[in-house]
Every structure is written in structure tokens, then in C-alpha cells.
Short mmCIF file of C-alpha atoms and ligand atoms in Angstrom, two decimals:
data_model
loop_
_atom_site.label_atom_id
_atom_site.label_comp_id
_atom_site.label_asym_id
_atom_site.label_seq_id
_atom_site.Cartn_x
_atom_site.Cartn_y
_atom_site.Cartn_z
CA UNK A 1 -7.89 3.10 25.69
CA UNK A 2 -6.30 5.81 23.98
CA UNK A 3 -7.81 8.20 21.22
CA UNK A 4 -6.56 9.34 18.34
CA UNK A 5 -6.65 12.83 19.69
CA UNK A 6 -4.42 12.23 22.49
CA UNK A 7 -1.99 10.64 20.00
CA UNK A 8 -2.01 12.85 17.92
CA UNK A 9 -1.32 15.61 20.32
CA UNK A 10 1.85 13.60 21.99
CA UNK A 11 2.90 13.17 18.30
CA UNK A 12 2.67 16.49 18.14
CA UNK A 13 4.32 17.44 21.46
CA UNK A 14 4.28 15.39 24.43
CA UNK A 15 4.25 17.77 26.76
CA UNK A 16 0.97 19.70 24.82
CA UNK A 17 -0.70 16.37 25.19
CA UNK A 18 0.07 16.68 29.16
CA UNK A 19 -1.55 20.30 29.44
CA UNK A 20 -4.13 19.31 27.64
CA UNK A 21 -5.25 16.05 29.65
CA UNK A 22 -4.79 18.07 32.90
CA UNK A 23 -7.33 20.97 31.08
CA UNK A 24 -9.29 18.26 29.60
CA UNK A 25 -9.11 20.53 26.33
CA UNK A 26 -10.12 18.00 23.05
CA UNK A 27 -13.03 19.89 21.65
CA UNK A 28 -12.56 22.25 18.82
CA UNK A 29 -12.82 25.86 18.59
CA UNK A 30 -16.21 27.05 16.36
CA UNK A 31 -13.63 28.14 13.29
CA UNK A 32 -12.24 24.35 13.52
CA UNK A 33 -15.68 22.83 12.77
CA UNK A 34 -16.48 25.89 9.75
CA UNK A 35 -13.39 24.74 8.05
CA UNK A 36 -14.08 21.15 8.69
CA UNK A 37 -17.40 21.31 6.64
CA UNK A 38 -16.17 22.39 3.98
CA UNK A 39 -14.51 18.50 3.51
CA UNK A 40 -18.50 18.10 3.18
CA UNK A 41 -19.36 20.62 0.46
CA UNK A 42 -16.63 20.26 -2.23
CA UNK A 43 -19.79 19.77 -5.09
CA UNK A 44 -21.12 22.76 -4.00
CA UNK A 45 -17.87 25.16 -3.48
CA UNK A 46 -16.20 24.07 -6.69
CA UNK A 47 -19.25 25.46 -8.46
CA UNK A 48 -19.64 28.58 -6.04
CA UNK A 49 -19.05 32.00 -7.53
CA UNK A 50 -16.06 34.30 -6.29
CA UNK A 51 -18.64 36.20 -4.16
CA UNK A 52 -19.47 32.93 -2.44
CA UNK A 53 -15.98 31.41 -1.85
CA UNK A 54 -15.25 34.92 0.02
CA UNK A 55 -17.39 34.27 2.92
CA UNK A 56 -15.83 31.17 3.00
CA UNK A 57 -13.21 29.72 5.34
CA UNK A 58 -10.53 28.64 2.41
CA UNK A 59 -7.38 29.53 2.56
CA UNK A 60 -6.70 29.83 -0.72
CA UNK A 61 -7.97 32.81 -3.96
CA UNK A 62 -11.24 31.54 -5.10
CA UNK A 63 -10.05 30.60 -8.84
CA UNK A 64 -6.96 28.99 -6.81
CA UNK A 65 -9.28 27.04 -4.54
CA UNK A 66 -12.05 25.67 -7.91
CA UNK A 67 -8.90 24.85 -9.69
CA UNK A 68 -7.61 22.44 -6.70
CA UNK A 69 -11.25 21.27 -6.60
CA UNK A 70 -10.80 20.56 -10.22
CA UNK A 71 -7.81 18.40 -9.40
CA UNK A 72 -9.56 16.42 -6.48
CA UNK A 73 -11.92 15.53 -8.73
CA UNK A 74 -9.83 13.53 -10.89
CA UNK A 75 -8.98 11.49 -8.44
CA UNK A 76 -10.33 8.28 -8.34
CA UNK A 77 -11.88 8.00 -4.66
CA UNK A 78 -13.86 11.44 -5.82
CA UNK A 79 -17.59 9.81 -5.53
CA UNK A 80 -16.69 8.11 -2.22
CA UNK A 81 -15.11 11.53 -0.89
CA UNK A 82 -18.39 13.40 -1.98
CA UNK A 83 -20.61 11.03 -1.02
CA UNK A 84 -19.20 8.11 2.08
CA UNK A 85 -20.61 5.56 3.55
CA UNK A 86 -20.83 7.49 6.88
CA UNK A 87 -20.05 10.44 8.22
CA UNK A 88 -18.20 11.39 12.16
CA UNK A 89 -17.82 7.23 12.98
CA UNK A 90 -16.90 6.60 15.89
CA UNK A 91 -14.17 3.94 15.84
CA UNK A 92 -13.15 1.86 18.68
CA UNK A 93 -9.74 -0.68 17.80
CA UNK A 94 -7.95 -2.30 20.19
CA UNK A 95 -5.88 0.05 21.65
CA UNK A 96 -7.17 3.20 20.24
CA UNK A 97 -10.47 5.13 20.20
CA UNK A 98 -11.87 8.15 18.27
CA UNK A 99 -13.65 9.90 15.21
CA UNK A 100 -13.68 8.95 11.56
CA UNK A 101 -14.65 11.99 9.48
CA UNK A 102 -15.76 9.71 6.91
CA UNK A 103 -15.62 5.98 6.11
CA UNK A 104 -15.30 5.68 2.14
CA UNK A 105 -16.69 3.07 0.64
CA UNK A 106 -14.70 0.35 -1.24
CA UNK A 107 -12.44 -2.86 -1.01
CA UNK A 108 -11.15 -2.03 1.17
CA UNK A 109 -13.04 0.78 2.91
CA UNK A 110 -10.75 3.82 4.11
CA UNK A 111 -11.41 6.22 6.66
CA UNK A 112 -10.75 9.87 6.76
CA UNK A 113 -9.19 12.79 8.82
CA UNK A 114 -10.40 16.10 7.95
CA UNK A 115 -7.62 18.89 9.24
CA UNK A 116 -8.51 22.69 9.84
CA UNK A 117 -5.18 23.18 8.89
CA UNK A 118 -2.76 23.89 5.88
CA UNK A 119 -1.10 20.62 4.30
CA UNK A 120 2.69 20.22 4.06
CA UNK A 121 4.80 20.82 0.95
CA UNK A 122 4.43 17.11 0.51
CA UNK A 123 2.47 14.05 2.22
CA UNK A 124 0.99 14.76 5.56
CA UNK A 125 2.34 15.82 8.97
CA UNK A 126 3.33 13.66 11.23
CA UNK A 127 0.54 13.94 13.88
CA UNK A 128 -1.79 13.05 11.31
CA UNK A 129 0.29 10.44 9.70
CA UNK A 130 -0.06 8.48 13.33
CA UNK A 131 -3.74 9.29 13.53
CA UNK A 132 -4.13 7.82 10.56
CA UNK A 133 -2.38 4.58 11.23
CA UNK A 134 -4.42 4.44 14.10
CA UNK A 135 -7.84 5.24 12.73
CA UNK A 136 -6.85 2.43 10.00
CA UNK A 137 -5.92 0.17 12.50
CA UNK A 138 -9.15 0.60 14.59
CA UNK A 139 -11.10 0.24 11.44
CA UNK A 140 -9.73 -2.60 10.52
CA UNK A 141 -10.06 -3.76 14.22
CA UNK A 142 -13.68 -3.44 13.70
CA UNK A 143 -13.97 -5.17 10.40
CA UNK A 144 -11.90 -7.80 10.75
CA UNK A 145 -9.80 -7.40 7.44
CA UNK A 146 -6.82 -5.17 6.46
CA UNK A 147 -7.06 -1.46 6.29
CA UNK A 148 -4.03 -0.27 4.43
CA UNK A 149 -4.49 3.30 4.46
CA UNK A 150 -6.28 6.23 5.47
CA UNK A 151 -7.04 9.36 3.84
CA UNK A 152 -6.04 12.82 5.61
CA UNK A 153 -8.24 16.19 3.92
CA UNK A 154 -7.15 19.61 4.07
CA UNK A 155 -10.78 21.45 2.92
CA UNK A 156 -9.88 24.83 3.63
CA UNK A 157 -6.69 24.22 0.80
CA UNK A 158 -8.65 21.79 -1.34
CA UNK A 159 -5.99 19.08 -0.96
CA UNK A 160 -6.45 15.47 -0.01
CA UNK A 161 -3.37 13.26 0.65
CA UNK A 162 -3.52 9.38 1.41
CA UNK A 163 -1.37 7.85 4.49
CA UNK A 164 0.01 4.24 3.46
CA UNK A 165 0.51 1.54 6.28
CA UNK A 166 4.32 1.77 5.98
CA UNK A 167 7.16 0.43 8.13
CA UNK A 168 7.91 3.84 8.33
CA UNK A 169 4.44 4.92 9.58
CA UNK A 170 3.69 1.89 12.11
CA UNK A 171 6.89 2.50 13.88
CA UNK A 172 6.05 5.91 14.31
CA UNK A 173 2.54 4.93 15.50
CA UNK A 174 4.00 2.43 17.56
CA UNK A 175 6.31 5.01 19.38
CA UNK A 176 3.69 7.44 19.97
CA UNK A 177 1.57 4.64 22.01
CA UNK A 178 5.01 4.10 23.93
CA UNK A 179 5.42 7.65 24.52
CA UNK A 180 1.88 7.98 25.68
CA UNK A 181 2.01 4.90 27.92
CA UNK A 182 5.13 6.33 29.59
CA UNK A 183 3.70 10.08 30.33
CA UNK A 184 3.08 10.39 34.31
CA UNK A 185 4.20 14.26 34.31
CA UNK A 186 5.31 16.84 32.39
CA UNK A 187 7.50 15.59 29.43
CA UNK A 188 10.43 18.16 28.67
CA UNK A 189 10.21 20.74 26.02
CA UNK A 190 10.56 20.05 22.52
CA UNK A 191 13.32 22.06 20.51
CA UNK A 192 10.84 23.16 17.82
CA UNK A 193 10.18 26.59 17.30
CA UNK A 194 7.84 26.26 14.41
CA UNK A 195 5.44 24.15 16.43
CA UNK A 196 5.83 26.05 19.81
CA UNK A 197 5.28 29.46 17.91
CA UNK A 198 1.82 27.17 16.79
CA UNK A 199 1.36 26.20 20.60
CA UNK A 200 -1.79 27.39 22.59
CA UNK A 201 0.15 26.20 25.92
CA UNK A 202 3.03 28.18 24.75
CA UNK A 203 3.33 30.99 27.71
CA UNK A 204 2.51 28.17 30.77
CA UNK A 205 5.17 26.11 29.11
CA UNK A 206 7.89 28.95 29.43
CA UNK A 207 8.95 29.11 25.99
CA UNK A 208 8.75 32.69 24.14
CA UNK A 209 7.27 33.33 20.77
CA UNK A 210 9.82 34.10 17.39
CA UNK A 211 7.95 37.74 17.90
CA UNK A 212 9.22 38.14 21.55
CA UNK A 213 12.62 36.81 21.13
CA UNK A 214 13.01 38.68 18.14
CA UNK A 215 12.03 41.79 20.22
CA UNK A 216 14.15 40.84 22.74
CA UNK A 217 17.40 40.36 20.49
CA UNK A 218 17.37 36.99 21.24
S1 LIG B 301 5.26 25.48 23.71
FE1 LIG B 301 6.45 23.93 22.61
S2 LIG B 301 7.35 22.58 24.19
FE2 LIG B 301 5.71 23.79 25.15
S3 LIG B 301 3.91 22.47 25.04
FE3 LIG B 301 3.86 23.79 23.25
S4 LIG B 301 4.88 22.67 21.60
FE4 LIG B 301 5.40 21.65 23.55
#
């Protein structure tokens, strides 16, 4: 069965998801899991002080990073963001595996994705738009009713964006499981500079950083 980490990583890049497998590399690094808790404290950090928010990992000025607070709590799944109906669920569907941050109570119930990372200009990257169709689908697996979205939260920016069950977002689901299903060595490079720049694998894969080609003249 597949997890929603592994998809998301061949989402990402197929041939990241291949170095990682062979390294066996799915936990995440210490300042992962700091920014990740902070999906867990928004209460508490939209009332901290500017002295407080500065030890904190946010990626954002602390008035900047109350006042998106201030937004997220208009919204109307505020309680059940605060305050789930679990926390780090592990979901098994029928073809995919893998963590919930939280389950949110409701009709119907939604799960969530918590990123370390910075949310795109709008909606959510693809690699978490398919982990969210999957972590829907596993819920819904589970609870034998329709899931028809999922929730993806970037803490550290105080931004929260919903994933919809789309065409759109099945078929890209669908393709990643295809792509995953067909992976029996390394897949070729991507032509993606952005997300090779953002690549830990980047020097075994052969492909030079923006700083070295730029040093190089290339
Ligand atoms: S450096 Fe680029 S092509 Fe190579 S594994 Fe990373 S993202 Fe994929």
C-alpha cells in the first residue's frame, strides 16, 4: 500500500521519491516538527506578545502573523481547527496509507495536512493537493461515506487553504498512483529549477544549483 508520503514525494519529483525509498528517508528534520506545532497553538500565538512570536518558527513579522491569525479565525471551521476530533490519525484507505494531522469534526469530517512550508500565491501545491485527495479518500475509506475535501495548513504563515475533490484533483491523484506503480529505477530528471534548487538529493542527482550555474556563467 502506498502512503501519502511517497505520493507526495513522486508528485513532487519522481525521481526524489526513488532516492528517498532507496535511503528510506520519510521522517522529518527537528525544525519540520517546531513549525508543525504551531498548527496546534494558533489560540495561544495569536495572543502572544512580539517578544514571544520572535522565538518562534513563523515566517512572517509578528503583527503580520496575529493579523493572519485574525483572519483564520473568521473562518468557519475555526473551533474544529483549534480544537479536532483527533490529532496525528493514522489513516489506512484502500490504496493509500499515512498521517492525518487532524481529523475535524463535522458532516462531513475533514482531515488535515499541516506543511512546514510557505503556501503558494493561491490554493495549494500540487504535492499536497494529491496528498490531500488521498488522505480524503482513505478517510472516507474508513468511514464509509464521502469525504469531499481536505484541509492543507501552513502554521508557520498562518494560512489554511481547503483542497476540493475535483476532476482536476482526482486525475492528478490518479496519475501519481500510476507513476508510482510504474517506478522500478531511477525516473529521469525533471526540468524544474525551482524545485531542484529546493532538492536535498540535488548533488547525487547531477543537477547544479541557480548559485553554481550562475557562478559558472551558465
Ligand atoms: S534535483 Fe531535481 S530532478 Fe533531481 S531528484 Fe531533485 S527535484 Fe528531482
Amino acid at each position: 500500500m502506498h502512503t501519502f508520503a511517497a505520493l507526495a514525494r513522486v508528485a513532487y519529483c519522481p525521481r526524489q521519491y526513488y532516492y528517498a525509498r532507496q535511503d528510506e528517508d520519510w521522517t522529518p528534520p527537528p525544525d519540520v516538527r517546531r513549525r508543525r506545532d504551531l498548527a496546534f497553538r494558533y489560540p495561544t500565538l495569536r495572543r502572544a506578545s512580539d517578544a514571544d512570536l520572535a522565538t518562534e518558527p513563523i515566517s512572517r513579522s509578528p503583527a503580520a502573523y496575529r493579523a493572519a491569525l485574525d483572519r483564520l479565525a473568521s473562518r468557519e471551521d475555526w473551533d474544529a481547527l483549534v480544537d479536532p476530533a483527533a490529532r496525528g490519525v493514522v489513516l489506512e484507505g484502500r490504496e493509500c496509507r499515512g498521517v492525518a494531522h487532524k481529523i475535524l469534526d463535522g458532516d462531513p469530517p475533514t482531515p488535515t495536512f499541516v506543511s512546514p512550508g510557505r503556501p503558494p500565491a493561491e490554493g495549494v501545491w500540487r504535492p499536497q493537493r494529491v496528498r490531500a485527495v488521498a488522505m480524503a479518500k482513505a478517510l472516507a475509506w474508513e468511514r464509509e461515506r464521502e469525504v469531499p475535501a481536505a484541509v492543507v495548513e501552513y502554521p508557520a504563515h498562518g494560512v489554511v487553504r481547503g483542497v476540493r475533490l475535483t476532476t482536476r484533483n482526482r486525475a492528478a491523484y490518479r496519475k501519481t498512483v500510476r507513476t508510482l506503480r510504474e517506478i522500478d529505477g531511477p525516473p529521469p530528471r525533471i526540468d524544474d529549477e525551482d524545485k531542484c534548487d529546493a532538492c536535498d538529493y540535488r548533488e547525487r542527482c547531477g543537477v547544479r544549483t541557480r548559485s553554481l550555474r550562475s557562478l559558472l556563467g551558465l
